[in-house]
XYZ file of C-alpha atoms in Angstrom:
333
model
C 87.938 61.059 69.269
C 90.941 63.347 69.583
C 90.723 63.908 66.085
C 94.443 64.210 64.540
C 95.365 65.300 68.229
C 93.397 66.029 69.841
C 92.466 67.103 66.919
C 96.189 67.775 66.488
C 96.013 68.288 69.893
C 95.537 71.898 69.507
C 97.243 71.007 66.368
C 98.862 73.235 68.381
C 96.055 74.245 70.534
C 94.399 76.814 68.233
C 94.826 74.509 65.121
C 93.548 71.700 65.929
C 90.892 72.146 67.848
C 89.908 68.873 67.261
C 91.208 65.669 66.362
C 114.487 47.029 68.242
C 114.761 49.906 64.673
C 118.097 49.778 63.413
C 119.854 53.243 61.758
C 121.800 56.117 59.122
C 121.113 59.492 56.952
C 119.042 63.053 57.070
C 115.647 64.539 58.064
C 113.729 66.899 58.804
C 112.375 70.020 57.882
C 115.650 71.155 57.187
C 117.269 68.767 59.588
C 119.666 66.222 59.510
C 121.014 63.035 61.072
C 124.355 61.168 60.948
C 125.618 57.900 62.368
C 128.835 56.292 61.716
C 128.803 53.025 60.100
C 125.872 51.778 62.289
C 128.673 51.814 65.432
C 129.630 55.736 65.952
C 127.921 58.121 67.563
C 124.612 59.092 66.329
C 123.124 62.782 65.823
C 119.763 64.568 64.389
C 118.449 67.840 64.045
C 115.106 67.694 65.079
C 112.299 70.060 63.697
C 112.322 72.028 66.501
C 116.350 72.796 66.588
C 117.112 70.572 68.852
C 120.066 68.425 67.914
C 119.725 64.473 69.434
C 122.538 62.789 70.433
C 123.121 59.030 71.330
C 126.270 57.437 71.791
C 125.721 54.857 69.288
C 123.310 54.120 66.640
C 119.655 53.831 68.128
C 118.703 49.939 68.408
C 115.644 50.122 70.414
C 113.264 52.791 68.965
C 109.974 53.992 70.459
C 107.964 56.064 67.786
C 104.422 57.501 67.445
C 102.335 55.388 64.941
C 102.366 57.794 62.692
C 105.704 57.210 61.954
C 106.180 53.246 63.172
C 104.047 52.351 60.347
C 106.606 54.024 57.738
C 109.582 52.485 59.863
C 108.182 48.950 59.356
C 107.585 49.673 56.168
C 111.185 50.475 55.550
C 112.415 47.043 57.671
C 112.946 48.598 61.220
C 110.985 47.258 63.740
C 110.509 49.464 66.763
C 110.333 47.937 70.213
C 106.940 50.328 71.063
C 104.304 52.710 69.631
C 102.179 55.317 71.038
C 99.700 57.797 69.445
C 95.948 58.472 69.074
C 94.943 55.095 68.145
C 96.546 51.123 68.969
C 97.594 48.999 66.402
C 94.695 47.068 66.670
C 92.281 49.825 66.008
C 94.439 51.519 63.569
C 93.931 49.849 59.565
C 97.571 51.040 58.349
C 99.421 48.557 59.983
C 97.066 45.841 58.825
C 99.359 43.495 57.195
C 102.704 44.841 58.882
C 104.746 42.827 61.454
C 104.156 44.345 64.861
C 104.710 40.950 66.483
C 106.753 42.350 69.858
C 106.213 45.759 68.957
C 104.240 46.812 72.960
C 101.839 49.264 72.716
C 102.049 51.959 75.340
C 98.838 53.385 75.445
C 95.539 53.261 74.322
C 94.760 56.658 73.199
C 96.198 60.006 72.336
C 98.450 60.939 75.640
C 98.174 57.825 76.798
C 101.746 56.638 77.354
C 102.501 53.692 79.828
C 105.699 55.261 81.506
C 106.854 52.066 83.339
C 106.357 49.840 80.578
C 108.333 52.741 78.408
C 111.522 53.009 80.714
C 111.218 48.696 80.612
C 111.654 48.651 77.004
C 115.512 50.666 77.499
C 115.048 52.635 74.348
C 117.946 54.763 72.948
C 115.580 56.978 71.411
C 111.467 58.255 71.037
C 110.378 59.921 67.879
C 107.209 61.697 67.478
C 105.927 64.400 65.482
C 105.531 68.066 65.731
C 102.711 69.840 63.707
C 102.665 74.078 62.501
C 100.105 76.060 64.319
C 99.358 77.732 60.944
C 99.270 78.155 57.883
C 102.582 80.187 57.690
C 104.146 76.827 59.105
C 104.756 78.064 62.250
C 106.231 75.360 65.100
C 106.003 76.490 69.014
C 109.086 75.256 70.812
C 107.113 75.496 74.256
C 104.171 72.732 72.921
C 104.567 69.256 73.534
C 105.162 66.887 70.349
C 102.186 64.711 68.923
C 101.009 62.606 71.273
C 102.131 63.565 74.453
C 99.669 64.917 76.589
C 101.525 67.856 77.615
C 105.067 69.094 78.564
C 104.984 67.384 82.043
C 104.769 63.846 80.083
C 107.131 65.090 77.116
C 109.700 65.445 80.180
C 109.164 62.296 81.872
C 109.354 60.907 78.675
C 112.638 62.782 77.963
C 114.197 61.610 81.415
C 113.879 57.822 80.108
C 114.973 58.308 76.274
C 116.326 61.282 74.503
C 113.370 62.596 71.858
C 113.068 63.654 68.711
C 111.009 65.375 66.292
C 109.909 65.267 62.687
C 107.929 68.250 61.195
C 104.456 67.000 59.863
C 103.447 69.823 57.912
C 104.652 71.700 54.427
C 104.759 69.879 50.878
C 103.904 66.175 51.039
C 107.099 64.979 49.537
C 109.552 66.809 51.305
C 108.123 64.702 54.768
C 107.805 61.595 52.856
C 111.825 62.769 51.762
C 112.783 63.269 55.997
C 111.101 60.314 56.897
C 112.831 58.598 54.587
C 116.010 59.960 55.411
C 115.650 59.564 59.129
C 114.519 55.894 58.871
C 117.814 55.421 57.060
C 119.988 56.595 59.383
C 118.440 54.397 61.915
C 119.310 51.548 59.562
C 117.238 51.075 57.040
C 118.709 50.125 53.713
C 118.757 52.281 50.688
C 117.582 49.396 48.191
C 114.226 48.715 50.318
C 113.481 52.607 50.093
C 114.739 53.009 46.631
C 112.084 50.289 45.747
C 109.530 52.201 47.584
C 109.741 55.031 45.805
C 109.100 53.351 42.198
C 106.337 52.068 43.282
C 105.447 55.594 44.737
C 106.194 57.167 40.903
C 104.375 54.693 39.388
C 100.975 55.192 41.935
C 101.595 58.904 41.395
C 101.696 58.395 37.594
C 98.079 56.414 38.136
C 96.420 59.028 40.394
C 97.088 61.867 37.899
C 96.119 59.878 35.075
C 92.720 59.148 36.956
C 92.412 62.599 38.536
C 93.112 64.211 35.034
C 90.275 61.816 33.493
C 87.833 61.630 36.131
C 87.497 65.257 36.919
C 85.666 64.412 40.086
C 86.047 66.484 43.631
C 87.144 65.382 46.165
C 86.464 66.236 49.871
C 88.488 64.929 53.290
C 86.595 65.211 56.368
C 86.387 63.874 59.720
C 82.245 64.459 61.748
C 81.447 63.679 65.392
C 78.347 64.153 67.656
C 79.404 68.719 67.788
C 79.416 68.532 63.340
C 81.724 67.453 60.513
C 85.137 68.824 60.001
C 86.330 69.310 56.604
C 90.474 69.219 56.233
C 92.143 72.093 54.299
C 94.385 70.397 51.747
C 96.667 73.032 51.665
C 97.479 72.184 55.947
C 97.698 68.599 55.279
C 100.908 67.236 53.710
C 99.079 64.585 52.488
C 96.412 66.112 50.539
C 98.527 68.926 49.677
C 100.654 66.190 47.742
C 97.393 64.766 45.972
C 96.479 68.161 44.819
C 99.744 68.793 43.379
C 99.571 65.528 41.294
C 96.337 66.936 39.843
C 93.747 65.474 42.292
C 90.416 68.256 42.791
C 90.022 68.519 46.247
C 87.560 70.686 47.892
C 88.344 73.935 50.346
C 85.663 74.109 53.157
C 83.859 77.553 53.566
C 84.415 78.176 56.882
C 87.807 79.924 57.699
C 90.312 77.934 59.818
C 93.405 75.953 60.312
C 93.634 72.947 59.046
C 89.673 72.140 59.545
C 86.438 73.479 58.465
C 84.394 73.374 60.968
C 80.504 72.642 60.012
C 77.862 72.392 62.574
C 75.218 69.791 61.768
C 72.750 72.764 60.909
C 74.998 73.353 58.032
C 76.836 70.307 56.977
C 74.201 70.414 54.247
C 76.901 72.929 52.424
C 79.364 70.185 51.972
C 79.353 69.013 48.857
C 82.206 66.725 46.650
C 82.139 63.682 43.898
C 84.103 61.277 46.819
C 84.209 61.472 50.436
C 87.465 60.428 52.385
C 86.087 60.111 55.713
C 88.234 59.637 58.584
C 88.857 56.298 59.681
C 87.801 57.855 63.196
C 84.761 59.229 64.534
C 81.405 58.760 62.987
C 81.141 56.222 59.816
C 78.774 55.787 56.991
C 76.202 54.518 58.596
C 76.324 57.266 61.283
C 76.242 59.729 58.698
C 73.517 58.211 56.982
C 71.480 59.181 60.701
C 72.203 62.695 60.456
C 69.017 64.743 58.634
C 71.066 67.175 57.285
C 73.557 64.724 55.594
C 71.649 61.916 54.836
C 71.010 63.035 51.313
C 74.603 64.371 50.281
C 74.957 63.446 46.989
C 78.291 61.264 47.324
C 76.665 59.525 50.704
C 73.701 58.039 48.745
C 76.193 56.807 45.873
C 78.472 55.206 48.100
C 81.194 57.029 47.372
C 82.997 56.997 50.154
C 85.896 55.529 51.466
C 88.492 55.327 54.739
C 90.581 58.022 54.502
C 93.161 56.211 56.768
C 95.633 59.437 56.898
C 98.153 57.271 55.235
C 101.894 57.124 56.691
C 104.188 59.798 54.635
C 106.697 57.169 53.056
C 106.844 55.578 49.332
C 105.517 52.485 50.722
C 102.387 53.677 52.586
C 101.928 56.200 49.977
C 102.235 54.025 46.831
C 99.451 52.031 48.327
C 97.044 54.512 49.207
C 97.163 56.336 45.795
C 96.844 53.117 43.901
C 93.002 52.758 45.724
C 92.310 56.631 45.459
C 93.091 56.594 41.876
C 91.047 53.303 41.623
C 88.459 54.647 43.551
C 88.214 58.168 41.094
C 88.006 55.708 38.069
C 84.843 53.951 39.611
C 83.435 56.857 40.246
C 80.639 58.944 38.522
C 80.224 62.896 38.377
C 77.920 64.082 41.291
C 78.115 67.806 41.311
């Protein structure tokens, strides 16, 4: 599958191992963004140091899926999306308006360069990941879901491109998405909203997490094993662990992933299963000797784990059904 890249496409090579918008405001790991009253020259300090500059406000935005979904959530529409999986295939934007929203590819590095250069965009935003857990970014790597530099540079000679650090704390992404989306025009009252809901699905998940006192484990398996996630590499998880949520640490040492061959998948153990919404499913899982009889399998307790999009919106949502999901729940291990 090209797991989160390509399994993060090397999520950074060693990590990984696996796997028209409108505009206004700030981003990124310690960048920023400015635009002048949606006319003036626009401006952003990518995650990488690179400052992107466009001679107006960006109108026609291209942007990985990752971060489309959390643009649409915030009203901006993109005019295309890329990444490691098309809308169709991909169960975040089920629900969202991608009517004229192309799709440029059909998996990870797949990016239709003609049909890219006929949309005119002003600008491309993807996502860069750390290539440990020290949060280190390489410069010289391509961003998230470009195949490699040669493409990033094609790329680059149709639209300027940016890049948003997807790694760290949870909330401080969910904060630079936020911030960039706004400066490409979103409005402040449609994000403010979000994030209420967001405090009142965080407020539900701890209350759940607090009362269920179940574990929790992430994980992604294909044909070569399963592949638990490390909350503490994963913004996402990271976040749910912070609001009180019990996730497990796999054994085996790594970034981001640990790695389980089939032989030994048998270690795995948890209360609820988030299994990737690619690669193998339940009932491929069910087909594998060494699995067949994990404890949360044979309980069905396991559900898409979708890698939500890091904004209120997608967030909110997401925590509602995990919380929901920890209160149906019953103590396995």
């Amino acid at each position: 599958m090209k797991l989160r890249t390509v399994l993060l496409s090397a999520v950074a090579a060693s990590a990984l191992l696996l796997a028209g918008c409108s505009s206004t405001g700030a981003d990124s790991s310690g960048s920023d963004s400015s635009a002048s009253a949606g006319t003036g020259a626009w401006s952003y300090k990518d995650a990488t140091g690179k400052v992107v500059k466009v001679d107006h406000r960006p109108k026609r935005v291209v942007v990985l899926n990752d971060l489309a979904i959390s643009f649409i959530q915030y009203g901006l529409h993109p005019v295309g999306t890329f990444g490691q999986l098309t809308m169709a295939d991909d169960a975040r934007f089920k629900g969202l308006d991608t009517d004229g929203i192309t799709q440029l590819g059909k998996a990870y590095g797949d990016i239709d360069l003609e049909q890219l250069a006929a949309l005119k965009p002003d600008l491309v935003v993807t996502s860069v990941y750390p290539t440990d857990e020290k949060g280190t970014l390489d410069a010289t790597a391509p961003g998230y879901g470009f195949k490699d530099m040669t493409q990033q540079k094609q790329v680059e000679a149709i639209a300027p491109v940016a890049e948003v650090e997807w790694g760290g704390k949870g909330q401080d992404v969910i904060e630079h998405v936020s911030d960039l989306a706004e400066s490409l025009g979103a409005k402040e009252s449609r994000i403010d909203a979000a994030e209420k809901r967001f405090d009142t699905a965080k407020d539900e998940l701890t209350k759940a997490a607090k009362e269920s006192d179940l574990r929790v484990v992430s994980m992604y398996a294909d044909g070569d094993g399963a592949y638990v996630t490390r909350p503490s590499d994963e913004p996402t998880l990271q976040m749910y662990r912070s609001f009180g949520v019990d996730l497990v640490d796999p054994k085996p040492k790594g970034f981001y992933w640990g790695i389980y061959s089939w032989e030994n998948a048998g270690q795995i153990s948890g209360d609820v299963i988030l299994l990737s919404q690619q690669g193998y499913q339940v009932a491929d899982l069910e087909k594998q000797p060494t699995f067949a009889d994990n404890p949360a399998l044979t309980a069905g307790q396991v559900h898409s784990w979708t890698f939500p999009a890091l904004d209120y919106a997608s967030q909110a949502q997401y925590m509602h059904d995990l919380a929901g999901w920890l209160t149906e729940s019953k103590k396995l291990s």
